[in-house]
């Protein structure tokens, strides 16, 4: 499917209905509904940008419109082709008649597996999106395990897949579309107690020992987790000292940590100047915390997740087991924290 330009202003759910009610408010005297409350009014013929949170509620109403095009933004949320939002997204596209133009957009790298591309190929009606099993056998190194279940987490024939995607995928690197300041990475050496170093060494020896497995052939993940937690806590005093220096200079700091124990210690140390977001914070409260961090100067943001905000310093005090997560956390906060011009 050829790539086509998207109009500058595309109505979201309820925008057309909002404008219609605005024009007739003098007669009815009623306040218009929020532009995210309802699907477009009858007779709508424009493009639709899909909001996955509202899709389940309005999918039947949206299917009634003869829309010339759909935009599936933040498409990395559709990487599971069996998920409900993926099924509802496919249901929007008509089975008969002229096919609409479909744009699938994402600025978040799909860092996992080729199978994550399959639901996106389904949306653009690519031939590779017809059968998941056929796709998995060809490009996901699919095979059956001892219990007869298909394993599709691998990758195979990647160069061929890349060629197949050339006609439908438009990829741009950040350095091609943005003007960002250089990002600097600095390693900070920390001293930890000898007892913690000894435990880390024991874990390293354990990982190198091929015979150190339990009866099911698995590693003792609990031992590794305990060692990582103790190391994170041991590095906290020096981390506090470094962060305090940045805050004293009026700079903002985002602290990424895999350890909730360490985050609690940082929160106690910095009290009112610290904004903390963990998995325990409800989604309804997160935006208010983000706004508090961005509106104030000399604040610290502690988080185990990779969310981007305005910041001058980003400190990763515990190495994630997935190196790509480290890279993405830095990219995300740098991207959102800078005023950039896009082409």
Coordinates of C-alpha atoms in Angstrom, one line a residue:
X1 CA 0.0 0.0 0.0
X2 CA 1.5 3.4 -1.0
X3 CA 2.3 5.9 1.7
X4 CA 0.1 9.0 1.5
X5 CA 0.2 12.2 3.4
X6 CA -2.2 12.7 6.3
X7 CA -4.3 15.9 6.4
X8 CA -3.1 18.4 9.0
X9 CA -6.2 18.5 11.1
X10 CA -8.1 15.2 11.6
X11 CA -11.2 15.1 13.8
X12 CA -11.1 12.7 16.7
X13 CA -14.2 11.1 18.3
X14 CA -16.9 13.6 18.8
X15 CA -15.2 16.6 17.2
X16 CA -17.7 17.0 14.4
X17 CA -20.6 16.6 16.8
X18 CA -19.1 19.2 19.1
X19 CA -18.9 21.7 16.3
X20 CA -22.5 21.0 15.2
X21 CA -23.8 21.5 18.7
X22 CA -21.8 24.7 19.0
X23 CA -23.5 26.2 16.0
X24 CA -27.0 25.4 17.3
X25 CA -26.4 26.3 21.0
X26 CA -28.3 29.5 20.7
X27 CA -31.5 27.5 19.9
X28 CA -31.1 24.6 22.2
X29 CA -29.2 26.3 25.0
X30 CA -27.4 23.1 25.8
X31 CA -23.7 22.8 26.5
X32 CA -21.8 20.7 23.9
X33 CA -20.5 17.4 25.0
X34 CA -16.7 16.8 25.3
X35 CA -15.1 16.0 22.0
X36 CA -14.1 12.7 23.3
X37 CA -17.6 11.7 24.6
X38 CA -19.1 10.5 21.3
X39 CA -18.4 9.5 17.8
X40 CA -18.9 11.9 14.9
X41 CA -22.4 13.1 13.9
X42 CA -24.4 11.5 11.2
X43 CA -23.1 12.2 7.7
X44 CA -19.5 12.5 8.8
X45 CA -17.1 11.7 5.8
X46 CA -13.7 12.7 7.2
X47 CA -10.8 10.8 8.5
X48 CA -10.8 9.2 12.0
X49 CA -7.9 9.0 14.4
X50 CA -8.5 6.0 16.5
X51 CA -8.5 6.3 20.3
X52 CA -8.1 2.8 21.8
X53 CA -9.7 3.7 25.1
X54 CA -12.9 4.8 23.4
X55 CA -12.8 2.2 20.6
X56 CA -14.7 -0.5 22.5
X57 CA -17.6 1.8 23.3
X58 CA -18.0 3.3 19.8
X59 CA -16.8 0.6 17.4
X60 CA -20.3 -0.2 16.2
X61 CA -21.2 3.5 15.6
X62 CA -17.9 4.1 13.8
X63 CA -18.4 1.1 11.4
X64 CA -21.5 2.9 10.0
X65 CA -19.4 5.7 8.5
X66 CA -17.9 5.5 5.0
X67 CA -14.6 7.1 6.1
X68 CA -11.9 7.6 3.4
X69 CA -9.1 6.9 5.9
X70 CA -8.1 5.8 9.4
X71 CA -5.1 6.7 11.5
X72 CA -4.0 4.2 14.1
X73 CA -1.7 6.3 16.2
X74 CA 0.5 4.8 19.0
X75 CA 0.3 1.6 17.0
X76 CA 2.7 -0.2 19.3
X77 CA -0.3 -0.8 21.6
X78 CA -1.6 -3.2 18.9
X79 CA 1.3 -5.5 18.9
X80 CA -0.8 -8.4 20.2
X81 CA -3.1 -9.5 17.4
X82 CA -5.3 -11.4 19.8
X83 CA -5.8 -8.4 22.2
X84 CA -9.3 -6.8 22.3
X85 CA -8.1 -3.4 21.0
X86 CA -6.5 -5.1 18.0
X87 CA -9.7 -7.0 17.2
X88 CA -11.8 -3.8 17.5
X89 CA -9.3 -1.9 15.3
X90 CA -9.6 -4.5 12.5
X91 CA -13.4 -4.5 12.8
X92 CA -13.4 -0.8 11.8
X93 CA -12.2 -1.6 8.3
X94 CA -14.9 -2.6 5.9
X95 CA -14.8 -6.0 4.3
X96 CA -16.5 -4.9 1.1
X97 CA -16.4 -1.8 -1.1
X98 CA -13.4 0.4 -1.8
X99 CA -10.8 0.0 1.0
X100 CA -10.0 3.1 3.1
X101 CA -6.5 4.5 3.4
X102 CA -4.9 3.3 6.5
X103 CA -2.0 4.9 8.3
X104 CA -0.3 3.1 11.2
X105 CA 1.9 5.4 13.2
X106 CA 4.2 5.0 16.1
X107 CA 7.2 6.8 17.5
X108 CA 8.0 4.0 19.9
X109 CA 10.4 1.3 18.6
X110 CA 9.0 -2.2 18.4
X111 CA 12.0 -3.7 20.2
X112 CA 10.7 -7.2 20.8
X113 CA 10.0 -9.7 18.0
X114 CA 8.8 -9.9 14.4
X115 CA 5.5 -11.2 15.5
X116 CA 4.7 -7.7 16.9
X117 CA 4.5 -6.5 13.3
X118 CA 1.7 -9.0 12.3
X119 CA -1.3 -7.0 13.6
X120 CA 0.0 -3.9 11.9
X121 CA 0.3 -5.8 8.6
X122 CA -3.3 -7.0 9.1
X123 CA -4.5 -3.4 9.4
X124 CA -2.9 -2.3 6.2
X125 CA -4.2 -5.4 4.4
X126 CA -0.7 -6.7 3.5
X127 CA -0.5 -10.2 2.1
X128 CA 1.8 -11.2 5.1
X129 CA -1.1 -10.4 7.5
X130 CA -3.4 -13.1 6.2
X131 CA -2.2 -16.0 8.4
X132 CA -0.4 -15.6 11.7
X133 CA 0.9 -19.2 11.6
X134 CA 2.3 -18.8 8.1
X135 CA 3.9 -15.5 9.1
X136 CA 5.3 -17.1 12.3
X137 CA 6.8 -20.1 10.5
X138 CA 8.5 -17.9 8.0
X139 CA 9.7 -14.9 10.1
X140 CA 9.4 -15.9 13.8
X141 CA 11.3 -19.3 13.7
X142 CA 8.0 -20.9 14.9
X143 CA 8.2 -24.4 16.3
X144 CA 6.3 -26.6 18.6
X145 CA 7.5 -27.3 22.1
X146 CA 7.3 -30.6 24.0
X147 CA 3.6 -30.0 24.8
X148 CA 2.6 -29.2 21.2
X149 CA 2.3 -25.4 21.7
X150 CA 3.7 -23.1 19.1
X151 CA 6.6 -20.9 20.1
X152 CA 6.7 -17.7 18.1
X153 CA 9.1 -15.5 20.0
X154 CA 12.0 -16.0 17.7
X155 CA 13.2 -14.4 14.5
X156 CA 14.1 -15.8 11.1
X157 CA 14.5 -14.6 7.5
X158 CA 14.8 -11.0 8.7
X159 CA 16.4 -9.7 5.5
X160 CA 13.5 -11.0 3.5
X161 CA 11.0 -9.5 5.9
X162 CA 12.8 -6.1 5.5
X163 CA 12.4 -6.3 1.8
X164 CA 8.7 -7.1 2.1
X165 CA 8.2 -4.1 4.3
X166 CA 9.9 -1.6 2.0
X167 CA 6.7 -0.8 0.0
X168 CA 4.5 -0.1 3.0
X169 CA 6.8 1.2 5.8
X170 CA 8.3 4.6 6.0
X171 CA 11.0 4.8 8.7
X172 CA 12.7 7.9 10.0
X173 CA 15.5 8.2 12.6
X174 CA 15.4 11.0 15.1
X175 CA 18.5 12.6 13.6
X176 CA 16.6 12.9 10.3
X177 CA 13.6 14.8 11.6
X178 CA 14.7 16.5 14.8
X179 CA 17.4 18.9 16.0
X180 CA 18.4 17.6 19.5
X181 CA 21.3 18.6 21.7
X182 CA 24.0 16.0 22.1
X183 CA 23.4 13.4 24.8
X184 CA 26.2 12.6 27.1
X185 CA 26.6 9.5 29.1
X186 CA 28.9 9.5 32.2
X187 CA 29.7 6.5 34.4
X188 CA 29.9 7.3 38.1
X189 CA 32.0 4.8 40.1
X190 CA 30.4 3.9 43.5
X191 CA 31.8 2.2 46.5
X192 CA 29.7 -0.7 48.0
X193 CA 30.3 -2.7 51.2
X194 CA 32.5 -5.8 50.9
X195 CA 29.6 -8.0 51.9
X196 CA 27.6 -6.8 48.9
X197 CA 30.6 -7.3 46.5
X198 CA 31.0 -10.8 47.8
X199 CA 27.4 -11.6 47.2
X200 CA 27.6 -10.2 43.6
X201 CA 30.6 -12.4 43.0
X202 CA 28.8 -15.5 44.3
X203 CA 25.9 -14.8 41.9
X204 CA 28.3 -14.3 39.0
X205 CA 30.0 -17.7 39.7
X206 CA 26.6 -19.2 40.0
X207 CA 25.5 -17.9 36.6
X208 CA 28.7 -19.3 35.0
X209 CA 28.2 -22.7 36.5
X210 CA 26.3 -24.8 34.0
X211 CA 25.4 -27.4 36.7
X212 CA 23.8 -24.8 39.0
X213 CA 20.2 -25.4 38.0
X214 CA 17.3 -26.8 39.9
X215 CA 15.4 -30.0 39.2
X216 CA 13.4 -28.2 36.4
X217 CA 16.5 -26.9 34.7
X218 CA 16.0 -23.3 35.7
X219 CA 18.2 -20.8 37.4
X220 CA 17.5 -19.5 40.9
X221 CA 16.1 -16.1 39.9
X222 CA 15.4 -15.2 43.5
X223 CA 19.2 -15.2 44.3
X224 CA 19.8 -12.8 41.4
X225 CA 17.0 -10.5 42.5
X226 CA 18.2 -10.3 46.1
X227 CA 21.7 -9.4 45.0
X228 CA 20.4 -6.7 42.6
X229 CA 18.2 -5.3 45.4
X230 CA 21.1 -5.1 47.9
X231 CA 23.4 -3.5 45.3
X232 CA 20.7 -0.9 44.5
X233 CA 20.3 0.0 48.2
X234 CA 24.1 0.1 48.7
X235 CA 24.5 2.7 46.0
X236 CA 21.8 5.0 47.4
X237 CA 24.0 7.2 49.6
X238 CA 26.3 8.2 46.8
X239 CA 23.3 8.6 44.5
X240 CA 21.8 11.0 46.9
X241 CA 25.0 13.1 47.1
X242 CA 25.1 13.3 43.3
X243 CA 21.5 14.2 42.9
X244 CA 21.7 16.9 45.6
X245 CA 24.5 18.6 43.7
X246 CA 22.4 18.8 40.6
X247 CA 19.4 20.1 42.5
X248 CA 21.5 22.7 44.3
X249 CA 22.4 24.1 40.8
X250 CA 18.7 24.5 40.0
X251 CA 18.6 21.5 37.6
X252 CA 15.9 18.9 37.2
X253 CA 16.8 15.2 37.6
X254 CA 14.9 12.1 36.5
X255 CA 16.1 9.0 38.4
X256 CA 15.4 5.6 36.8
X257 CA 15.7 2.6 39.2
X258 CA 14.6 -1.0 39.0
X259 CA 14.5 -1.2 42.8
X260 CA 11.4 0.1 44.7
X261 CA 13.4 -0.2 47.9
X262 CA 16.0 2.3 46.6
X263 CA 13.2 4.6 45.3
X264 CA 11.6 4.7 48.8
X265 CA 14.9 5.7 50.3
X266 CA 15.4 8.5 47.7
X267 CA 11.8 9.7 48.4
X268 CA 12.5 10.0 52.1
X269 CA 15.8 11.8 51.5
X270 CA 14.4 14.5 49.2
X271 CA 10.9 14.7 50.7
X272 CA 8.9 17.7 49.1
X273 CA 11.2 18.2 46.1
X274 CA 10.7 14.6 45.0
X275 CA 8.0 13.4 42.7
X276 CA 7.7 9.6 42.6
X277 CA 5.9 7.5 40.0
X278 CA 5.9 3.7 40.4
X279 CA 3.6 0.9 39.2
X280 CA 1.6 1.4 42.4
X281 CA 0.5 4.9 41.3
X282 CA -2.9 4.9 39.5
X283 CA -2.9 6.1 36.0
X284 CA -5.4 8.8 37.0
X285 CA -2.9 10.4 39.3
X286 CA 0.2 10.2 37.1
X287 CA -0.4 13.3 34.9
X288 CA -0.8 15.5 38.0
X289 CA 2.6 14.3 39.3
X290 CA 4.2 14.8 35.9
X291 CA 2.8 18.4 35.8
X292 CA 4.1 19.0 39.3
X293 CA 7.6 17.9 38.2
X294 CA 7.6 20.0 35.0
X295 CA 6.2 23.2 36.6
X296 CA 8.7 23.4 39.5
X297 CA 12.5 23.9 39.4
X298 CA 15.0 21.9 41.4
X299 CA 13.0 18.7 41.6
X300 CA 13.7 15.1 41.5
X301 CA 11.6 12.5 39.7
X302 CA 12.0 8.9 40.8
X303 CA 10.6 6.2 38.6
X304 CA 11.1 2.6 37.5
X305 CA 9.4 3.1 34.2
X306 CA 10.6 4.8 31.0
X307 CA 8.4 8.0 30.8
X308 CA 9.7 11.1 29.2
X309 CA 9.6 14.6 30.8
X310 CA 11.4 17.9 30.9
X311 CA 14.8 17.2 32.4
X312 CA 18.4 18.3 32.4
X313 CA 19.9 15.3 34.2
X314 CA 18.8 11.7 33.7
X315 CA 20.4 9.2 36.2
X316 CA 20.1 5.5 35.8
X317 CA 21.2 4.0 39.1
X318 CA 20.5 0.4 38.3
X319 CA 21.3 -1.3 35.0
X320 CA 18.2 -2.8 33.4
X321 CA 18.5 -6.4 32.2
X322 CA 17.4 -5.2 28.8
X323 CA 20.0 -2.7 27.4
X324 CA 17.4 -1.3 24.9
X325 CA 15.3 -0.1 27.8
X326 CA 18.3 2.0 29.1
X327 CA 18.7 3.5 25.6
X328 CA 15.0 4.2 25.2
X329 CA 14.6 5.8 28.6
X330 CA 17.4 8.3 27.8
X331 CA 16.0 9.0 24.3
X332 CA 12.5 9.5 25.5
X333 CA 13.2 12.0 28.3
X334 CA 15.6 13.9 26.0
X335 CA 13.1 14.1 23.2
X336 CA 10.2 15.4 25.4
X337 CA 12.4 17.6 27.5
X338 CA 13.7 19.7 24.6
X339 CA 12.1 22.3 22.4
X340 CA 12.5 20.8 18.9
X341 CA 11.6 21.7 15.4
X342 CA 10.1 18.9 13.2
X343 CA 10.3 18.6 9.5

